[in-house]
XYZ file of C-alpha atoms in Angstrom:
530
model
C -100.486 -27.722 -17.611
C -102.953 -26.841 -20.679
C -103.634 -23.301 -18.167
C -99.559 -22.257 -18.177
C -99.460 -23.122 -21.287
C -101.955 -20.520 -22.676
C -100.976 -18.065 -19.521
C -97.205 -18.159 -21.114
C -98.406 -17.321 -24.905
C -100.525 -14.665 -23.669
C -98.194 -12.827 -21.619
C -95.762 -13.609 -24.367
C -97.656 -11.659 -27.295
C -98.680 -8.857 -24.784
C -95.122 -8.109 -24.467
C -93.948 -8.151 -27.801
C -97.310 -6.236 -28.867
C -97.017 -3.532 -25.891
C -93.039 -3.214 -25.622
C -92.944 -1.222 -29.329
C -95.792 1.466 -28.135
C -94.025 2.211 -24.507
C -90.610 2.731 -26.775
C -92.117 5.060 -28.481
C -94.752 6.589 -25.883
C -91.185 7.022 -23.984
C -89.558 8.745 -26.596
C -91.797 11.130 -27.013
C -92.572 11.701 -23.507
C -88.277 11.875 -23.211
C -88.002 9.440 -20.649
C -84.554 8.122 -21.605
C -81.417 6.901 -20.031
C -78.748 9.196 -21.185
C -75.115 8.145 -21.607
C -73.396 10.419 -19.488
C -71.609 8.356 -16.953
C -68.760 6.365 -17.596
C -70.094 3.221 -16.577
C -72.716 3.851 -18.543
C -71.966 1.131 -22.138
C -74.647 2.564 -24.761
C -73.686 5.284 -26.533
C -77.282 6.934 -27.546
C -80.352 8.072 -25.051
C -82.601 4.842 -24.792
C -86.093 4.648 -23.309
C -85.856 3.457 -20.153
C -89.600 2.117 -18.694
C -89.130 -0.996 -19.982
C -90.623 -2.161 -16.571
C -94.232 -1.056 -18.112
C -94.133 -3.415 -21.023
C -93.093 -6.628 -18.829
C -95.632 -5.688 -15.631
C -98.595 -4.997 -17.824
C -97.563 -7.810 -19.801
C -97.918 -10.611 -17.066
C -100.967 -8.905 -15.332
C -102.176 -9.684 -18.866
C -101.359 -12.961 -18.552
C -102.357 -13.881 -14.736
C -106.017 -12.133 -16.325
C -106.621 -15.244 -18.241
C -106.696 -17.329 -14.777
C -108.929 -15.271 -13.632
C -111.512 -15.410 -16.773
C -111.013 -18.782 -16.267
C -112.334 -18.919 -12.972
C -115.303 -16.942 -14.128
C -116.109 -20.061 -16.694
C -116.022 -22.279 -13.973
C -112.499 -23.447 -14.521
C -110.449 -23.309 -11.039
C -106.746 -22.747 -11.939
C -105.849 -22.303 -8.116
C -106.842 -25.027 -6.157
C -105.390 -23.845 -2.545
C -105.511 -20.502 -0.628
C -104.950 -17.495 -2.946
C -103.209 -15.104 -0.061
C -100.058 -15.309 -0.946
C -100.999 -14.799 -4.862
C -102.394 -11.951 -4.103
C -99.561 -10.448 -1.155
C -97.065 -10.867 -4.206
C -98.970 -8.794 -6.780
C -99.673 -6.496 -4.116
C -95.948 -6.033 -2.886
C -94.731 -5.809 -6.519
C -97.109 -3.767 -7.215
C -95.810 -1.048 -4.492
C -92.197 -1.978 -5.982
C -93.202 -1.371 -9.561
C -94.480 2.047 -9.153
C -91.808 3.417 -6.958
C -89.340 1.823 -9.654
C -91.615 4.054 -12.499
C -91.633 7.244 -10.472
C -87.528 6.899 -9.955
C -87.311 6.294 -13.698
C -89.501 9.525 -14.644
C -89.061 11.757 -11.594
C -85.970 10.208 -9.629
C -86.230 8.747 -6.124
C -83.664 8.966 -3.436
C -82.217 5.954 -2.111
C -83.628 6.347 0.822
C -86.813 6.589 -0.844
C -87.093 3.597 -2.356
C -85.186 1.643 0.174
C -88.397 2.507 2.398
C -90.464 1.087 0.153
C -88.929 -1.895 -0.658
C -89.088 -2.707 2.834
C -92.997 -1.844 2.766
C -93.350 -4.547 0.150
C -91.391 -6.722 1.713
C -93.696 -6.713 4.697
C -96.206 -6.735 3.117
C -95.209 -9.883 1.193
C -94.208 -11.239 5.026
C -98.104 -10.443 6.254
C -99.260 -12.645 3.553
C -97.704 -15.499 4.053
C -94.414 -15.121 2.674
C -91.998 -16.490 5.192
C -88.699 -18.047 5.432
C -89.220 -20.401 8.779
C -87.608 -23.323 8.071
C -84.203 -24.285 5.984
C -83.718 -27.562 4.418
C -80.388 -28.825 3.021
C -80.932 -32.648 2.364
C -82.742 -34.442 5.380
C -81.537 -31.326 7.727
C -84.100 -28.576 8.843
C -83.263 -25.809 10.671
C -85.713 -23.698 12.601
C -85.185 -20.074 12.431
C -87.615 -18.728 15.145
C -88.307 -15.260 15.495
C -85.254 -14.655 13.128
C -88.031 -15.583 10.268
C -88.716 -11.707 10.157
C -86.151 -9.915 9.555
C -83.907 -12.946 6.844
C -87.258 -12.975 5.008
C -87.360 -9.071 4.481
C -82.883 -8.546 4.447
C -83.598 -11.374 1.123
C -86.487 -9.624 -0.311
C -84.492 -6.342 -0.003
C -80.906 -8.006 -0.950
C -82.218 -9.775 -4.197
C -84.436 -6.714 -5.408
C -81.199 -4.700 -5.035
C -78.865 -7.409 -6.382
C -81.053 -7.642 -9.545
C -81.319 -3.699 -10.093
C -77.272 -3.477 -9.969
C -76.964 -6.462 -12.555
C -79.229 -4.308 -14.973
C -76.003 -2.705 -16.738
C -75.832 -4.725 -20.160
C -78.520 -5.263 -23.062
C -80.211 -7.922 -22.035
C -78.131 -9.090 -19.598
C -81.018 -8.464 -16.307
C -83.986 -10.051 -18.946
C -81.949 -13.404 -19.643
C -80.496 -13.216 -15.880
C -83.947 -13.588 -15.326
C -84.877 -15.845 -17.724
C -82.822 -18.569 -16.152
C -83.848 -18.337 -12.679
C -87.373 -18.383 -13.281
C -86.861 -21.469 -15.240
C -85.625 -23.005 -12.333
C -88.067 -21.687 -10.268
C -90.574 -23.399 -12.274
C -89.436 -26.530 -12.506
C -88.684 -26.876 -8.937
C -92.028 -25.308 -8.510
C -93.762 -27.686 -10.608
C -91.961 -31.181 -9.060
C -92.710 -29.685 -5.671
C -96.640 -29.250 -6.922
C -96.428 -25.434 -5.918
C -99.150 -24.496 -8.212
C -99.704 -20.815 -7.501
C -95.900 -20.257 -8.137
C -95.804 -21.663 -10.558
C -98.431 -19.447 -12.528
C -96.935 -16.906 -11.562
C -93.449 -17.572 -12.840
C -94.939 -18.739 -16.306
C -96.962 -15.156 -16.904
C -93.423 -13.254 -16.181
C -91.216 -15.975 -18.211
C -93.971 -15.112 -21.355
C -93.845 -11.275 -20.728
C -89.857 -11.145 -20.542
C -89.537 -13.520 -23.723
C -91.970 -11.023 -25.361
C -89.446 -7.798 -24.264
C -86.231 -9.611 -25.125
C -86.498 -9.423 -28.459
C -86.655 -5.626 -27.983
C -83.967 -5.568 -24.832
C -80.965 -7.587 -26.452
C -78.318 -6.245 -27.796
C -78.351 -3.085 -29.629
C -81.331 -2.382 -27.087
C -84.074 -0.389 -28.325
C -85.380 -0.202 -24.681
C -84.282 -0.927 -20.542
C -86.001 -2.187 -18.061
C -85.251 0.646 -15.220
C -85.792 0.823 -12.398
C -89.540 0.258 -13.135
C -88.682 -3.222 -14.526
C -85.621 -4.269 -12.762
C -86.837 -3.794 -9.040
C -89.955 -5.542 -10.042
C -88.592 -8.481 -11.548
C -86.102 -8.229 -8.360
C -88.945 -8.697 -6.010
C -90.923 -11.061 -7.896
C -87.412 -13.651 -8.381
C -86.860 -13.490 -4.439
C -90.389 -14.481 -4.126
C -90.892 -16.605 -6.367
C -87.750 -18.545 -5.888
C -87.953 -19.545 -1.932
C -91.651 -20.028 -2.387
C -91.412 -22.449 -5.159
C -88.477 -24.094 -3.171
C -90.823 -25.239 -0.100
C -90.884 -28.966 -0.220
C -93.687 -29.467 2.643
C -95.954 -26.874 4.714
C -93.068 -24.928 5.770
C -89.136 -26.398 4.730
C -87.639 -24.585 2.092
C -84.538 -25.824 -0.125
C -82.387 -22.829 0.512
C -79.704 -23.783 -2.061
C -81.869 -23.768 -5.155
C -82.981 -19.886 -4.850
C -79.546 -19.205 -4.013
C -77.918 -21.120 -7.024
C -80.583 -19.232 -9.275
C -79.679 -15.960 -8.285
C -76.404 -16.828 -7.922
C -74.963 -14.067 -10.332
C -76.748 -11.245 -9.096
C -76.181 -12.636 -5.228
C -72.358 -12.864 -6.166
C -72.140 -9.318 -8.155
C -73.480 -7.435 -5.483
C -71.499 -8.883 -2.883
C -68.580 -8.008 -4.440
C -69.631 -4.654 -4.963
C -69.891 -4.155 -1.770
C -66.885 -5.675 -0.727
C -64.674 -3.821 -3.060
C -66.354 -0.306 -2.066
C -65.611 -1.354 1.442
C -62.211 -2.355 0.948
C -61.660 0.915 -0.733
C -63.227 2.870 1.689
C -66.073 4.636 -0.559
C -69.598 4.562 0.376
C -71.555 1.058 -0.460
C -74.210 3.586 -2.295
C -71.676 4.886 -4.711
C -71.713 3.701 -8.215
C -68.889 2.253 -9.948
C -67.536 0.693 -13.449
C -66.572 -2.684 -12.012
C -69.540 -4.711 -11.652
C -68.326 -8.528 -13.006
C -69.884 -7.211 -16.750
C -67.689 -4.366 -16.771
C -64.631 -6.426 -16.305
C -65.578 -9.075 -18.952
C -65.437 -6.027 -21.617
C -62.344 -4.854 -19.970
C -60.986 -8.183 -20.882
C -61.742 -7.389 -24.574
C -65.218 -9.291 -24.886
C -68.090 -7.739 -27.371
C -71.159 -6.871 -25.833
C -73.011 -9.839 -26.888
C -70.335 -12.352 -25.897
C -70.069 -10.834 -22.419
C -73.668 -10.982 -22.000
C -74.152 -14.853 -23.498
C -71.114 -15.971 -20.822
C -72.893 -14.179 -18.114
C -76.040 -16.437 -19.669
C -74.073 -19.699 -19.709
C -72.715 -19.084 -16.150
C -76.125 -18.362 -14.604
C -77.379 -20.980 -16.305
C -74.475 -23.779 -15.027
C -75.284 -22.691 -11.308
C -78.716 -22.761 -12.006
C -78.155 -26.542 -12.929
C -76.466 -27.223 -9.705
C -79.600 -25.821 -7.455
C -81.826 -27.861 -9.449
C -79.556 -31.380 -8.964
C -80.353 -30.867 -5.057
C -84.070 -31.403 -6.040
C -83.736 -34.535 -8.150
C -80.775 -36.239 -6.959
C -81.143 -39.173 -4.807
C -80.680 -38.476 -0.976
C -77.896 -40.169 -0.447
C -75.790 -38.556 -3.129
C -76.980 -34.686 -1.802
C -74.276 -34.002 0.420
C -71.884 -35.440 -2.871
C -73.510 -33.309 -4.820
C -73.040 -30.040 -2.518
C -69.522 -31.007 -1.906
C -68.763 -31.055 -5.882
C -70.822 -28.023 -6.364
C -68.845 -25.947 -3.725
C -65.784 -27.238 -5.167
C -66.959 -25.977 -8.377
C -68.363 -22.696 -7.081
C -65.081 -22.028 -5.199
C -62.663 -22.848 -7.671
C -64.736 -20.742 -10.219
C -64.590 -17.895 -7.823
C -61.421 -18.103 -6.969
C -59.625 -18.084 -10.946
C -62.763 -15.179 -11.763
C -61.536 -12.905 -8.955
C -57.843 -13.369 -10.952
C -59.090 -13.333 -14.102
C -61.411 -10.003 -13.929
C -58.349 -8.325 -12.206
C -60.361 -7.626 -9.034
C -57.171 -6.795 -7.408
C -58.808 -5.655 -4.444
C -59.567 -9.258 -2.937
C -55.935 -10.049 -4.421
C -54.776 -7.693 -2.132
C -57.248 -8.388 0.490
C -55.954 -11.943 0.495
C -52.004 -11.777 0.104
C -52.857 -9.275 3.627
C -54.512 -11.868 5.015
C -52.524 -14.624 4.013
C -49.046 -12.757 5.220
C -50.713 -11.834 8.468
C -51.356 -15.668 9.006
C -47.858 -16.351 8.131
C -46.489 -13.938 10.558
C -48.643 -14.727 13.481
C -46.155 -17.248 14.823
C -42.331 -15.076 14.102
C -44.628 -11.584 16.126
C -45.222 -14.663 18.982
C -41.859 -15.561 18.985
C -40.080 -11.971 18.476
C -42.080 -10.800 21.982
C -40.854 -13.676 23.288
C -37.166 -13.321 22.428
C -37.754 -9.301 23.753
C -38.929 -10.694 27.074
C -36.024 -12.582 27.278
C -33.373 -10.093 25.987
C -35.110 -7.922 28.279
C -34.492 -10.203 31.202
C -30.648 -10.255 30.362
C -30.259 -6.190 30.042
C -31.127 -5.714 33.532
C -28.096 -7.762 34.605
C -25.677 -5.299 32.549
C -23.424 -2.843 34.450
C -22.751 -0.438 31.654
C -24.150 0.796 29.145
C -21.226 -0.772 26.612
C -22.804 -3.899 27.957
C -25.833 -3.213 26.949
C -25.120 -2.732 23.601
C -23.259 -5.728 23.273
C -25.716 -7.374 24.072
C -28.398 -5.534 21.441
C -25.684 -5.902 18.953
C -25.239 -10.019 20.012
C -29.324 -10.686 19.916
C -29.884 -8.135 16.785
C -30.165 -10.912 13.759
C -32.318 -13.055 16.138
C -34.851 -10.440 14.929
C -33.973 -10.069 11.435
C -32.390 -6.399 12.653
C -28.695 -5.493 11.004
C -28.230 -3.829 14.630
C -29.689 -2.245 17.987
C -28.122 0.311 20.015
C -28.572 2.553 22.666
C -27.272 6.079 21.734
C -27.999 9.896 21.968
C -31.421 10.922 19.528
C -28.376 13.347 18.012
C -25.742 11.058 17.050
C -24.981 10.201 13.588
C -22.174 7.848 13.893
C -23.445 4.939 13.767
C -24.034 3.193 10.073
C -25.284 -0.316 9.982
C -23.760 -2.380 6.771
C -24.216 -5.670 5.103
C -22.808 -7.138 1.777
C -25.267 -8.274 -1.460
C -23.127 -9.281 -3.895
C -20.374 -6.620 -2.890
C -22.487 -3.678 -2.944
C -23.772 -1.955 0.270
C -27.496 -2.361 0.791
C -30.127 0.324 1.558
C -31.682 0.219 5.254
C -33.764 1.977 7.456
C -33.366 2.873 11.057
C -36.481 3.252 13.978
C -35.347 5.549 16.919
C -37.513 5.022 19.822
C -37.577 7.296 22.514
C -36.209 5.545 26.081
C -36.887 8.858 27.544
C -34.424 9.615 30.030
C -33.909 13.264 30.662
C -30.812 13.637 33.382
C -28.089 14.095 30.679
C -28.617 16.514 28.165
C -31.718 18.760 27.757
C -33.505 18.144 24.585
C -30.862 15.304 23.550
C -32.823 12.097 24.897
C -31.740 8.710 24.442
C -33.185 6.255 21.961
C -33.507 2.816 21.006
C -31.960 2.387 17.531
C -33.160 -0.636 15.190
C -31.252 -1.226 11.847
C -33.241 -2.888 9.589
C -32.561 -4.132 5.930
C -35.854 -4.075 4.105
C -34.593 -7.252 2.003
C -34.632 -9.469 4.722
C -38.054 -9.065 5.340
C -37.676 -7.133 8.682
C -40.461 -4.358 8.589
C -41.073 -1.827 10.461
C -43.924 -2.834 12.687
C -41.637 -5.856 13.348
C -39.407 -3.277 15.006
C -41.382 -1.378 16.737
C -43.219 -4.557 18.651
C -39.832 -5.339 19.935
C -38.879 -1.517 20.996
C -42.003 -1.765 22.869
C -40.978 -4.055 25.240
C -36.994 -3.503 25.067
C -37.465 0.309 25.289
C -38.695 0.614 29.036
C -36.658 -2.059 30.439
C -33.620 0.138 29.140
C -35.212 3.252 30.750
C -35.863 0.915 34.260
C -31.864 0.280 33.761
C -30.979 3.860 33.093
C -32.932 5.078 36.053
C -31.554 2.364 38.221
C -27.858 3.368 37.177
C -27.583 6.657 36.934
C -25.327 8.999 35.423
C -21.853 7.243 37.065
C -22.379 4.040 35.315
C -24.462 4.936 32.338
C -24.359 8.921 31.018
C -20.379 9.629 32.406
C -19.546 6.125 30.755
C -21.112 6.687 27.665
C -19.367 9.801 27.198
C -15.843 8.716 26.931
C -16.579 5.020 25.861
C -19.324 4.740 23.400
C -19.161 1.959 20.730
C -19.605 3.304 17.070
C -19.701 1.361 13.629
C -17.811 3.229 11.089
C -18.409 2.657 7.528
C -15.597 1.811 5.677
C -15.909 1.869 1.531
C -13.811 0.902 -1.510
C -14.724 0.653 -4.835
C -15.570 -2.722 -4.873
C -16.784 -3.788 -1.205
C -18.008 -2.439 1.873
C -16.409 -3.487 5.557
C -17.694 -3.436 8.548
C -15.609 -2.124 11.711
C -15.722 -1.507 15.357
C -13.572 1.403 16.413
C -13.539 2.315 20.047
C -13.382 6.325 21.230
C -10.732 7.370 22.920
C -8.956 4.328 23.408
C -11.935 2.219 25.343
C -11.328 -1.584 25.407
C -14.439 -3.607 23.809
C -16.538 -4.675 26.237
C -16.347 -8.763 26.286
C -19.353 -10.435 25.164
C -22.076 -11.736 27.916
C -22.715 -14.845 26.277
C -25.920 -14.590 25.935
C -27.467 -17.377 23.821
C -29.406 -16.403 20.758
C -33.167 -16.973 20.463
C -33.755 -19.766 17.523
C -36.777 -19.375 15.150
């Protein structure tokens, strides 16, 4: 303990020593982060290789272990390979994060080399094998490969799109190596554990410098790093026995990063923009929509990350019998907390996502039942001898549907007006005319399936159309059968029209038959129920 100890203080005063002479080395070298873009919250150019300060820092501070080796005093007691696979690999993310920050990188770029680290992080001996929740283990096979890199890849991401408040990524950080330590250090991961100490003392060191009014950023240089160090760092220091890792505490310390970039990507998917493209609305944004001050937004970001952190760690040192109690109450939490922030940061996106999803749900069971009633009113319009008889029997099974009234007439006419009274005022509808396509009669004046629909009832269109669908060619099978003598010649001198009939205070609805036709008689067909 007396070794992380002096590892922390070192890295600690390297950082607040070196951060002040890369500020200014940056300024006058003009490596600054301009604020040109509107996400963009500072309002002055800031130096932004802040990533120099905290990596030079903890090399600093992992130095001492090794001096201390030199004197004859072993620090690492087991195999160093996967000490060194993680400087290595951060090393390769660290300088392609300082070459973006002073030349710019393309994404592809450094997505490519992200997943070089990664590997090489994998060829060390950095491997997610097995998952552990409670007594369970699960085996993941040759699937080891590719979760191990998509996490080292996700989380160094994740952590680089957090990076958009003073301070926010360094205390973000911060927190999760906290608990990475002390999971680290009750699961005797010793190498981890040094690790997470030097970077805890160099990012203490820079905070002082990167909270808010920032005199400096961490980049790219910094925030990839740290990125790829945390998703390290925080499996590693999970593993409970020569291969089973805790998956929920590395995932409840990064759970505000995990959860932002999720989002993200959800919300640029949902809005059909590519996943690439930057945006205003990470969850920090919204919190100073909502009116907070920079600092405030930033410390309930802190307080959050900090909650969830203490949630991961109550899987380690809660008895095993009250685990699975204390996952249940910690998805509850986590749910319910996601649930009232999606609401609350007006992400109406996944409002909108839902209330979709939700209505389609709903409606699953009145589409089953509407083909269903169309089969059946289907059935009964082949048994019709006219065409009048056909429409009475539309017009019978219409509000079965939630339609104000079917019809079979010429594309042309304009006779017909469906009508229902709200409150003694005529409503507003909308009418679908699909195409029964019979051709005998008229050239260019086809017949059509009309559907009268009254928006307020909650008929839609698509509603309408499922049932024309189906109605539609049985009509056109009935037409064909028929013929002109008992469909077309009929129709001519006895077609049914409703007429609209308006005062000033009501509206009426009336059937007046052309030139003089009797009503057909009703065919008694029973009504579908819902």
């Amino acid at each position: 303990m007396l070794a992380h100890i002096a590892i922390f203080v070192v890295a600690l005063l390297t950082g607040a020593i070196l951060t002040p002479l890369v500020i200014r080395t940056a300024i006058a070298w003009e490596m600054l982060d301009p604020p040109h873009e509107d996400r963009r919250v500072h309002t002055e150019p800031i130096p932004r290789v802040g990533g120099v300060a905290v990596f030079v820092a903890m090399g600093v501070g992992l130095l001492l272990s090794a001096l201390a080796a030199l004197f004859g005093i072993e620090v690492l007691n087991g195999p160093r390979s996967f000490f060194y696979g993680v400087l290595f690999g951060g090393g390769i993310i660290f300088a392609t994060g300082l070459v973006d920050d002073v030349r710019g990188l393309r994404p592809g770029a450094k997505l490519a080399a992200q997943l070089v680290a990664a590997s090489v992080a994998y060829a060390y001996g950095f491997r997610i094998e097995i998952l552990g929740v409670g007594s369970t283990e699960l085996t993941l096979g040759w699937f080891s490969l590719p979760l191990t890199i998509l996490w080292i890849v996700g989380v160094t991401n994740a952590f680089n799109l957090i990076d958009g408040l003073d301070g926010l990524a360094t205390g973000i950080a911060l927190v999760a190596l906290l608990t990475t330590l002390t999971v680290s250090l009750a699961l005797g991961n010793v190498e981890v554990s040094l690790l997470s100490v030097a970077l805890l003392g160099a990012l203490f060191g820079f905070l002082r410098y990167n909270f808010n009014p920032a005199r400096i950023f961490l980049g790219d240089s910094g925030s990839l790093f740290i990125g790829f160090m945390l998703a390290v760092l925080s499996v590693y220091g999970s593993q409970k026995s020569a291969t089973a890792i805790l998956a929920v505490v590395p995932v409840f310390a990064l759970a505000i990063p995990l959860l932002d970039t999720t989002l993200a990507i959800l919300r640029r998917w949902l809005r059909g923009v590519p996943l690439s493209q930057a945006d205003g609305r990470h969850i920090h944004h919204r919190l100073l929509a909502l009116g907070l001050t920079h600092r405030n937004a930033v410390i309930v970001l802190y307080v959050a990350a900090s909650v969830l952190a203490m949630l991961g760690l109550s899987f380690v040192f809660a008895p095993p019998p009250a685990v699975m109690s204390v996952a249940a109450a910690g998805a509850g939490v986590t749910l319910f907390l996601l649930v009232y922030g999606l609401r609350r940061l007006q992400y109406h996106e996944f409002v909108e996502a839902g209330s979709v999803l939700a209505s389609g749900l709903l409606r699953v069971r009145r589409i089953i039942r509407d083909q269903i009633c169309a089969q059946d009113l289907g059935q009964v319009v082949r048994l019709a001898e006219t065409l009048e008889e056909v429409n009475a029997i539309l017009e019978d099974n219409a509000s079965a549907f939630g339609f104000l009234h079917m019809e079979v007439c010429r594309e042309s006419a304009v006779g017909s007006r469906p009508l229902v009274l709200f409150d003694g005022h005529a409503a507003r509808a909308w009418k679908l005319d699909y195409p029964v396509t019979w051709h005998d009669f008229v050239e260019g004046d086809d017949y059509v399936l009309r559907i009268w629909c009254n928006p307020r009832t909650g008929s839609q269109l698509y509603g309408a159309e499922r049932v024309a669908q189906i109605v539609a060619p049985v009509i056109e099978e009935w037409m064909e059968r028929c013929g002109p003598q008992r469909a077309g010649a009929r129709v001519h001198t006895h077609s049914l029209m409703l007429e609209q009939r308006v005062d000033s205070d009501r509206v009426g609805v009336g059937l007046e038959a052309v030139e003089g036709a009797a009503f057909p008689a009703r065919l008694g067909l029973v009504r579908p129920r819902a």
